JSON list of C-alpha atoms in Angstrom, two decimals:
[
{"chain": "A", "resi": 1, "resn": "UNK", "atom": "CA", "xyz": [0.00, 0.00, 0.00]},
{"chain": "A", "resi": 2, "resn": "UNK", "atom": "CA", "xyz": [1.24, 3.39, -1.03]},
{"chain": "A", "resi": 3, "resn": "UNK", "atom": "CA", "xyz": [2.22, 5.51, 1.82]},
{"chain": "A", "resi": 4, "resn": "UNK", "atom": "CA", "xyz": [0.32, 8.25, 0.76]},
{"chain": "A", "resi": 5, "resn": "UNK", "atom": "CA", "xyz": [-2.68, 7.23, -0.85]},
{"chain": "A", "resi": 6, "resn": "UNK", "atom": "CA", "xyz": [-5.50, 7.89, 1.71]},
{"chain": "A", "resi": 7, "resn": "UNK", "atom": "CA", "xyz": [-8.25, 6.93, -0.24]},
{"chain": "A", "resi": 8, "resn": "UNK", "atom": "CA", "xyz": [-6.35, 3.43, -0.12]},
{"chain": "A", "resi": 9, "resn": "UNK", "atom": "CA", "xyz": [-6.03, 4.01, 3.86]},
{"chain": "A", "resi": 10, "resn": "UNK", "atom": "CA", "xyz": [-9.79, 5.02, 4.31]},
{"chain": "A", "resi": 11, "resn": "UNK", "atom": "CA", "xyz": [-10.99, 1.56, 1.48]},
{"chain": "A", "resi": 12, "resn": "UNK", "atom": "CA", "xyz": [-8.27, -0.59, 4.13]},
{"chain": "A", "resi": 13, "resn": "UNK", "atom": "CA", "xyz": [-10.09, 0.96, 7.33]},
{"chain": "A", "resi": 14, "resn": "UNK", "atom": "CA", "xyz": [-13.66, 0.54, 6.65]},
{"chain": "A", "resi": 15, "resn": "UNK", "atom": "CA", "xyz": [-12.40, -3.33, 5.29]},
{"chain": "A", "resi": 16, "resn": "UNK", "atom": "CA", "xyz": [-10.80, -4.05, 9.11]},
{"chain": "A", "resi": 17, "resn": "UNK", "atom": "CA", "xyz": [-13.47, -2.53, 10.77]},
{"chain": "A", "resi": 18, "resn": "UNK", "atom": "CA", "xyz": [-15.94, -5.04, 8.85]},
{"chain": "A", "resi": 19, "resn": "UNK", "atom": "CA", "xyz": [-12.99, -8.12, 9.73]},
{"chain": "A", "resi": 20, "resn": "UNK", "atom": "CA", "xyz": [-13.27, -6.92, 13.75]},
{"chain": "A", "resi": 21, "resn": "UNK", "atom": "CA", "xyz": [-16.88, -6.96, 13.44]},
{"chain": "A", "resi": 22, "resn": "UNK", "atom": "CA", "xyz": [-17.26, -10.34, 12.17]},
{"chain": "A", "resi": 23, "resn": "UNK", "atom": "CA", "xyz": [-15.05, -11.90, 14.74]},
{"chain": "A", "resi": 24, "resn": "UNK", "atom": "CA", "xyz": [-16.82, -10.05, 17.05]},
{"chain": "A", "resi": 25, "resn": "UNK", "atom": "CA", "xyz": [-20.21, -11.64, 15.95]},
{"chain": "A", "resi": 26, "resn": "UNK", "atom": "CA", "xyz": [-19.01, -14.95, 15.79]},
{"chain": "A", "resi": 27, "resn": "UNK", "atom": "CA", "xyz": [-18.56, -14.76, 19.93]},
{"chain": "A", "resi": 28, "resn": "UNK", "atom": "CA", "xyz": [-21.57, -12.55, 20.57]},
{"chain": "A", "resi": 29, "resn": "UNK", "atom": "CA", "xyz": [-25.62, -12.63, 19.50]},
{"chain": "A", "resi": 30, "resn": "UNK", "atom": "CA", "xyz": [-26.00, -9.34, 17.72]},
{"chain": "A", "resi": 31, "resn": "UNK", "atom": "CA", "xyz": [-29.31, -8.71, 15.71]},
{"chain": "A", "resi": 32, "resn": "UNK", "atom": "CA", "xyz": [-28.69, -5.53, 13.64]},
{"chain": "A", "resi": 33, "resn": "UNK", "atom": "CA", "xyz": [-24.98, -4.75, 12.09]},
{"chain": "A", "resi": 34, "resn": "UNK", "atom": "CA", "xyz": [-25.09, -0.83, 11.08]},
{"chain": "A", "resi": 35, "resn": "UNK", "atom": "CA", "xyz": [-21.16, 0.12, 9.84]},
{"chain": "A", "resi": 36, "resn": "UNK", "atom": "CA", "xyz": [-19.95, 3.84, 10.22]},
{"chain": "A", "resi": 37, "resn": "UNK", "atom": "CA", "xyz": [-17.56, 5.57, 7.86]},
{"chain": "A", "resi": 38, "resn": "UNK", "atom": "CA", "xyz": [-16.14, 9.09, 7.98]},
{"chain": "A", "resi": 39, "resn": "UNK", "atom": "CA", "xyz": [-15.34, 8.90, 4.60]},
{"chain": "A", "resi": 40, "resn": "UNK", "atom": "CA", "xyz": [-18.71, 9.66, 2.16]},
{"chain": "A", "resi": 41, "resn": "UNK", "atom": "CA", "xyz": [-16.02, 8.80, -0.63]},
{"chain": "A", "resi": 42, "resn": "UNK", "atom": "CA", "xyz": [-15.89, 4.91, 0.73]},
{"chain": "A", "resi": 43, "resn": "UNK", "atom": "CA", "xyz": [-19.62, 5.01, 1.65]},
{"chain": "A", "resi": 44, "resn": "UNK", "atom": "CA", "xyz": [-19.81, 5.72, -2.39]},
{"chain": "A", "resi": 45, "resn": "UNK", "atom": "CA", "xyz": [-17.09, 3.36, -3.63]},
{"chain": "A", "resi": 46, "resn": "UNK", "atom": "CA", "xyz": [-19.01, 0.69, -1.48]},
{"chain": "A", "resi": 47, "resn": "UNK", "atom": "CA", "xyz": [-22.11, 1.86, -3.52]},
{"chain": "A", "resi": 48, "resn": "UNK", "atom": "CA", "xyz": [-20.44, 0.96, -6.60]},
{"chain": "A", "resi": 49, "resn": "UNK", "atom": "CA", "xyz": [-19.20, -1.65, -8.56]},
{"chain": "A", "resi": 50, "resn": "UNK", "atom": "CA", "xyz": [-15.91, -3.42, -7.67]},
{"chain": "A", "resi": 51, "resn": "UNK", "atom": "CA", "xyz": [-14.48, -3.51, -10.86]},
{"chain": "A", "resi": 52, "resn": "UNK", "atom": "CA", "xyz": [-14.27, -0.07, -11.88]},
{"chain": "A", "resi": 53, "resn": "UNK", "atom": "CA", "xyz": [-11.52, 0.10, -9.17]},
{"chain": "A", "resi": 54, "resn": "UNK", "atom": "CA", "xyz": [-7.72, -0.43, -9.66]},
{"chain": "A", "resi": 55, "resn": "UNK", "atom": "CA", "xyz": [-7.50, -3.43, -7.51]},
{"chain": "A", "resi": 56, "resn": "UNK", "atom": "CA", "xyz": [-6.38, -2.95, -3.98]},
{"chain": "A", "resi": 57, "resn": "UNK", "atom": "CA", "xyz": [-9.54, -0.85, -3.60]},
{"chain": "A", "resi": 58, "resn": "UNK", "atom": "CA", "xyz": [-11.23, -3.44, -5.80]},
{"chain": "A", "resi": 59, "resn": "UNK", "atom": "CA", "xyz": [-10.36, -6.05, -3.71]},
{"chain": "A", "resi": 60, "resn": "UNK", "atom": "CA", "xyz": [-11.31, -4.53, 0.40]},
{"chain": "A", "resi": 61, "resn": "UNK", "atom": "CA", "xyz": [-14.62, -2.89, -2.28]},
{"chain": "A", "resi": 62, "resn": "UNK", "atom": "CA", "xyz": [-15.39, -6.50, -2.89]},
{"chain": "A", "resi": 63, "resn": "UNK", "atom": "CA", "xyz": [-14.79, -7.87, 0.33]},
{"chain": "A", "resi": 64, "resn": "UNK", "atom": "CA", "xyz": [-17.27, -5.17, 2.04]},
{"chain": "A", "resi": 65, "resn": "UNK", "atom": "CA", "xyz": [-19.82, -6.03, -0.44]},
{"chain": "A", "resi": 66, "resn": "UNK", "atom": "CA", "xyz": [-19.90, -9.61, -0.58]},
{"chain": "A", "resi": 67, "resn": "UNK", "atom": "CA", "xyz": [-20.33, -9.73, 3.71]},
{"chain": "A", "resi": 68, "resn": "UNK", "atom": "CA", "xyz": [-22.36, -6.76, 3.70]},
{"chain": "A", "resi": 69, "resn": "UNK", "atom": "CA", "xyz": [-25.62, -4.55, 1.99]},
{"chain": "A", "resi": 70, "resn": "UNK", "atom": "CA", "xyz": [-24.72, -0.88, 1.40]},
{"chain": "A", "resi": 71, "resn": "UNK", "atom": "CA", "xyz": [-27.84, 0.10, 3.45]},
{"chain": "A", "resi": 72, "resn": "UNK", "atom": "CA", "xyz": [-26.06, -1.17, 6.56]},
{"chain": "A", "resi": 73, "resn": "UNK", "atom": "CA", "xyz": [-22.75, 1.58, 5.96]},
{"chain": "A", "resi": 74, "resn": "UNK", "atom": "CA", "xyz": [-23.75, 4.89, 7.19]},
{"chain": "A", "resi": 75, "resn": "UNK", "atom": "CA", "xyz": [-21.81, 8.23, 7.73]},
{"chain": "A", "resi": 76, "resn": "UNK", "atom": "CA", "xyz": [-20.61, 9.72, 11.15]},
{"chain": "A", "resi": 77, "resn": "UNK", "atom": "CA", "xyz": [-19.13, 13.16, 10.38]},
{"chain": "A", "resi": 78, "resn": "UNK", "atom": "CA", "xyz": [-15.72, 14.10, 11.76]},
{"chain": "A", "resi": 79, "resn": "UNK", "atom": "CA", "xyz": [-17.36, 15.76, 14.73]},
{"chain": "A", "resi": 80, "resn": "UNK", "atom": "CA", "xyz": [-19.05, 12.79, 16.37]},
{"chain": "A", "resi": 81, "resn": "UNK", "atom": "CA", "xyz": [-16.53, 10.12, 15.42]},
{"chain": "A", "resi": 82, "resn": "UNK", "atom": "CA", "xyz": [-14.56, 9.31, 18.40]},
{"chain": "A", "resi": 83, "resn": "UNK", "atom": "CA", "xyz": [-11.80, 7.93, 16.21]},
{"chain": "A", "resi": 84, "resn": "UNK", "atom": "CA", "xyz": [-11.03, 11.26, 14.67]},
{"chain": "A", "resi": 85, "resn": "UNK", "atom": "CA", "xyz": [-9.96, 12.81, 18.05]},
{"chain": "A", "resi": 86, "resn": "UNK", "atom": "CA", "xyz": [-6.85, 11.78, 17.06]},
{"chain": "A", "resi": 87, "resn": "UNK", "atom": "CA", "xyz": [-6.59, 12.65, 13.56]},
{"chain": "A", "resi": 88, "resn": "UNK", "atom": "CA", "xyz": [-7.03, 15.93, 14.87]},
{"chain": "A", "resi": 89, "resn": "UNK", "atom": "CA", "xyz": [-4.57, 15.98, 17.40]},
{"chain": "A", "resi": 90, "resn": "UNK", "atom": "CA", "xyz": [-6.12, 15.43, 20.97]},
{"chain": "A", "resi": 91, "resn": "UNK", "atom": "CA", "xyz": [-3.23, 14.78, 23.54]},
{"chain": "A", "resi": 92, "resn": "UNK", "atom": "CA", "xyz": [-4.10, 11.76, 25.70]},
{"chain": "A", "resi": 93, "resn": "UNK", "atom": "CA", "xyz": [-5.05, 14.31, 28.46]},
{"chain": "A", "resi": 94, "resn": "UNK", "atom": "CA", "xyz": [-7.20, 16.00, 26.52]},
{"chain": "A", "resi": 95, "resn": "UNK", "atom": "CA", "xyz": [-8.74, 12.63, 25.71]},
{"chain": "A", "resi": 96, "resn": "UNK", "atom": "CA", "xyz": [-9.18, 11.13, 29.60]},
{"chain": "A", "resi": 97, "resn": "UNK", "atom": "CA", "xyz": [-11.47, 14.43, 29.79]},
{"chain": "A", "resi": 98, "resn": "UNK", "atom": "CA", "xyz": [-13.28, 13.98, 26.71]},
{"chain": "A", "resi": 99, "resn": "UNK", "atom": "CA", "xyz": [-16.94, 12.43, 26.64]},
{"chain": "A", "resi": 100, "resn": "UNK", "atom": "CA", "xyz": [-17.15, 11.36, 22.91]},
{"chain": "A", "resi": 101, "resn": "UNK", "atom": "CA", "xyz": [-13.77, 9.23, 23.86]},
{"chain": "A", "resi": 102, "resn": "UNK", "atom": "CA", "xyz": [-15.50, 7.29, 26.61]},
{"chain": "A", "resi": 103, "resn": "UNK", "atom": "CA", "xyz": [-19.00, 7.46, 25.43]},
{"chain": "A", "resi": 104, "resn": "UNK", "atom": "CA", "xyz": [-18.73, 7.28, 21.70]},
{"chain": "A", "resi": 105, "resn": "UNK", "atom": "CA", "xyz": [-21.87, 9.95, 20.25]},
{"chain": "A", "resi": 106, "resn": "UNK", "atom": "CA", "xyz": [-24.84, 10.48, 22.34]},
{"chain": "A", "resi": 107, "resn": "UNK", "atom": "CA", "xyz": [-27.16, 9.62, 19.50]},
{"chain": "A", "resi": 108, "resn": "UNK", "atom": "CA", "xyz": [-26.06, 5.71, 19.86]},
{"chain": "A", "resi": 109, "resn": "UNK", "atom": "CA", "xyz": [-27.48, 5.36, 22.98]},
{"chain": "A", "resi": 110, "resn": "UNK", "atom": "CA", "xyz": [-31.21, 6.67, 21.45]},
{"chain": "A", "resi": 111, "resn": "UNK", "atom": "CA", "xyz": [-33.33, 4.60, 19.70]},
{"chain": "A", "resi": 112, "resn": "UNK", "atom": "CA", "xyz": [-32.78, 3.38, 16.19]},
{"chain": "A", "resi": 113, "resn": "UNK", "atom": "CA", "xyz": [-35.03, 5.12, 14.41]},
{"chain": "A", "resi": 114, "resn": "UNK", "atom": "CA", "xyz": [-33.26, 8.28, 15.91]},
{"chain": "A", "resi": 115, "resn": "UNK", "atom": "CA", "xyz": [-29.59, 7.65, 14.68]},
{"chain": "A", "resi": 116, "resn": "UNK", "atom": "CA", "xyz": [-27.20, 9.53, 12.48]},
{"chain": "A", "resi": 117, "resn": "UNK", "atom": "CA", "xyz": [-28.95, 8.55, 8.81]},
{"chain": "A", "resi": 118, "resn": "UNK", "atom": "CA", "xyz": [-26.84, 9.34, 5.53]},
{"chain": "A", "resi": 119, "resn": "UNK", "atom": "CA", "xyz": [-28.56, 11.38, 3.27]},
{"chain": "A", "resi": 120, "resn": "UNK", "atom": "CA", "xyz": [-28.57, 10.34, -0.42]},
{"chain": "A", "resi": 121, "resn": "UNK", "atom": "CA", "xyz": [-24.67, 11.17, -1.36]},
{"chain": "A", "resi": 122, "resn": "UNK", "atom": "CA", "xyz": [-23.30, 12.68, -4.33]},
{"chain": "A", "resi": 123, "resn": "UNK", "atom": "CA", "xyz": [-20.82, 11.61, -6.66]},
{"chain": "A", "resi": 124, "resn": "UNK", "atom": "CA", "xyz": [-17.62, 12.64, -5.20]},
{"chain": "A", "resi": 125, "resn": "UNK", "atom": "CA", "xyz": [-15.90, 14.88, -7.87]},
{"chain": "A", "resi": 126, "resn": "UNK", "atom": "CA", "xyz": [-12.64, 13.00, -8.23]},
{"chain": "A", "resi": 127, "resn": "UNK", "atom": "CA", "xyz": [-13.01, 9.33, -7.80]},
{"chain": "A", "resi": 128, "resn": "UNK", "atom": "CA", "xyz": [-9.29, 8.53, -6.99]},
{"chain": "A", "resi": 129, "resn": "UNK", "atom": "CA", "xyz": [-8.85, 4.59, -7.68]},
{"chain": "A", "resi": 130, "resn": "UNK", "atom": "CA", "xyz": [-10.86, 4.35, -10.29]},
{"chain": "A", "resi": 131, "resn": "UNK", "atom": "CA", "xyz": [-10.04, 2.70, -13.37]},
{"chain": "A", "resi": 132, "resn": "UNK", "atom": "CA", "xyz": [-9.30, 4.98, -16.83]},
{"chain": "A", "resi": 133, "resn": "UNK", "atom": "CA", "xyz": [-12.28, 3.85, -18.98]},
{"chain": "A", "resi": 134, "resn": "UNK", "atom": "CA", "xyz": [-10.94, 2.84, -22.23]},
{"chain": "A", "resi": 135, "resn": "UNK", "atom": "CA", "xyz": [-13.09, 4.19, -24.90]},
{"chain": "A", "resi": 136, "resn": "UNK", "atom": "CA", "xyz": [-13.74, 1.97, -27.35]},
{"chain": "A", "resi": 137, "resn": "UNK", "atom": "CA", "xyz": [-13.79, 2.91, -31.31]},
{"chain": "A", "resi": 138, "resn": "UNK", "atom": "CA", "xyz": [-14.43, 0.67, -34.08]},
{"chain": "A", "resi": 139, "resn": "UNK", "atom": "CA", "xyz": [-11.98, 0.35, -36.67]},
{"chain": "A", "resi": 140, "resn": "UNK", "atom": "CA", "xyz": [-12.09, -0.86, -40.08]},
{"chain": "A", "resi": 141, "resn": "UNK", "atom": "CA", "xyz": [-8.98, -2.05, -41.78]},
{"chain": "A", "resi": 142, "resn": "UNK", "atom": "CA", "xyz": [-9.34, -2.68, -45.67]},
{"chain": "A", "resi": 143, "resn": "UNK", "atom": "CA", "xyz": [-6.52, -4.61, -47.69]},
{"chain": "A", "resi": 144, "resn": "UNK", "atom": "CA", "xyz": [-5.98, -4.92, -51.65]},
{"chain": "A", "resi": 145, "resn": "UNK", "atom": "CA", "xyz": [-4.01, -7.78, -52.36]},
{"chain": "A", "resi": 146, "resn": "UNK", "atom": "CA", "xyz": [-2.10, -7.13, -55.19]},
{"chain": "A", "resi": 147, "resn": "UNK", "atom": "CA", "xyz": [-0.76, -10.36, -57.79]}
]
């Protein structure tokens, strides 16, 4: 994996998140599997079709998709998502004070019907990963044999 391809990083992510939570639920009885992404670009890559990727995102694409529906990945913006306390660079003394650390988005303790829903997404602009499509032309070749 390239160092600095982060749309790599964010496809690898949301593919070991899905690997934890399938260990997880072959110890434990959970009925409903909802997946959170911060990335709307991976929410739309797993919307799409595997092979118009280059393939290490084809690949972790396909894996997503073959254990789980798209309807189950939703988005958790960069303000709610514990995880991106971090990113952002929360020292770990800032983080023993912090609620979302210890008590992930208050919204996940509600009912269902009340969590964080992803709207209908747009295309992202650039679609980084994807595969060049080849346009195809027809071509006629004529010959003239000459004796």
């Amino acid at each position: 994996m390239e160092p600095d391809d982060s749309t790599q990083t964010r496809t690898h992510d949301a593919t070991l998140g899905l690997r934890l939570t399938q260990s997880l639920l072959a110890a434990l009885e959970v009925p409903m599997k909802t997946f959170y992404s911060g990335s709307r670009d991976v929410l739309w890559w797993i919307r799409g079709r595997g092979k118009d990727f280059r393939p290490f995102k084809a690949n972790r694409i396909g894996e997503i998709q073959m254990f789980t529906e798209p309807s189950q990945w939703q988005h958790v913006s960069t303000e709610e998502n514990p995880a991106d306390l971090c990113t952002r660079g929360a020292t770990p003394s800032e983080l023993a004070e912090c609620s979302l650390w210890w008590n992930d988005p208050s919204w996940l303790t509600d009912d269902f019907s009340k969590w964080s829903k992803m709207k209908v997404l747009d295309k992202p602009s650039e679609m980084p990963g994807m595969r060049k499509s080849k346009k195809k032309e027809d071509i006629n070749a004529y010959a003239t044999l000459m004796t």
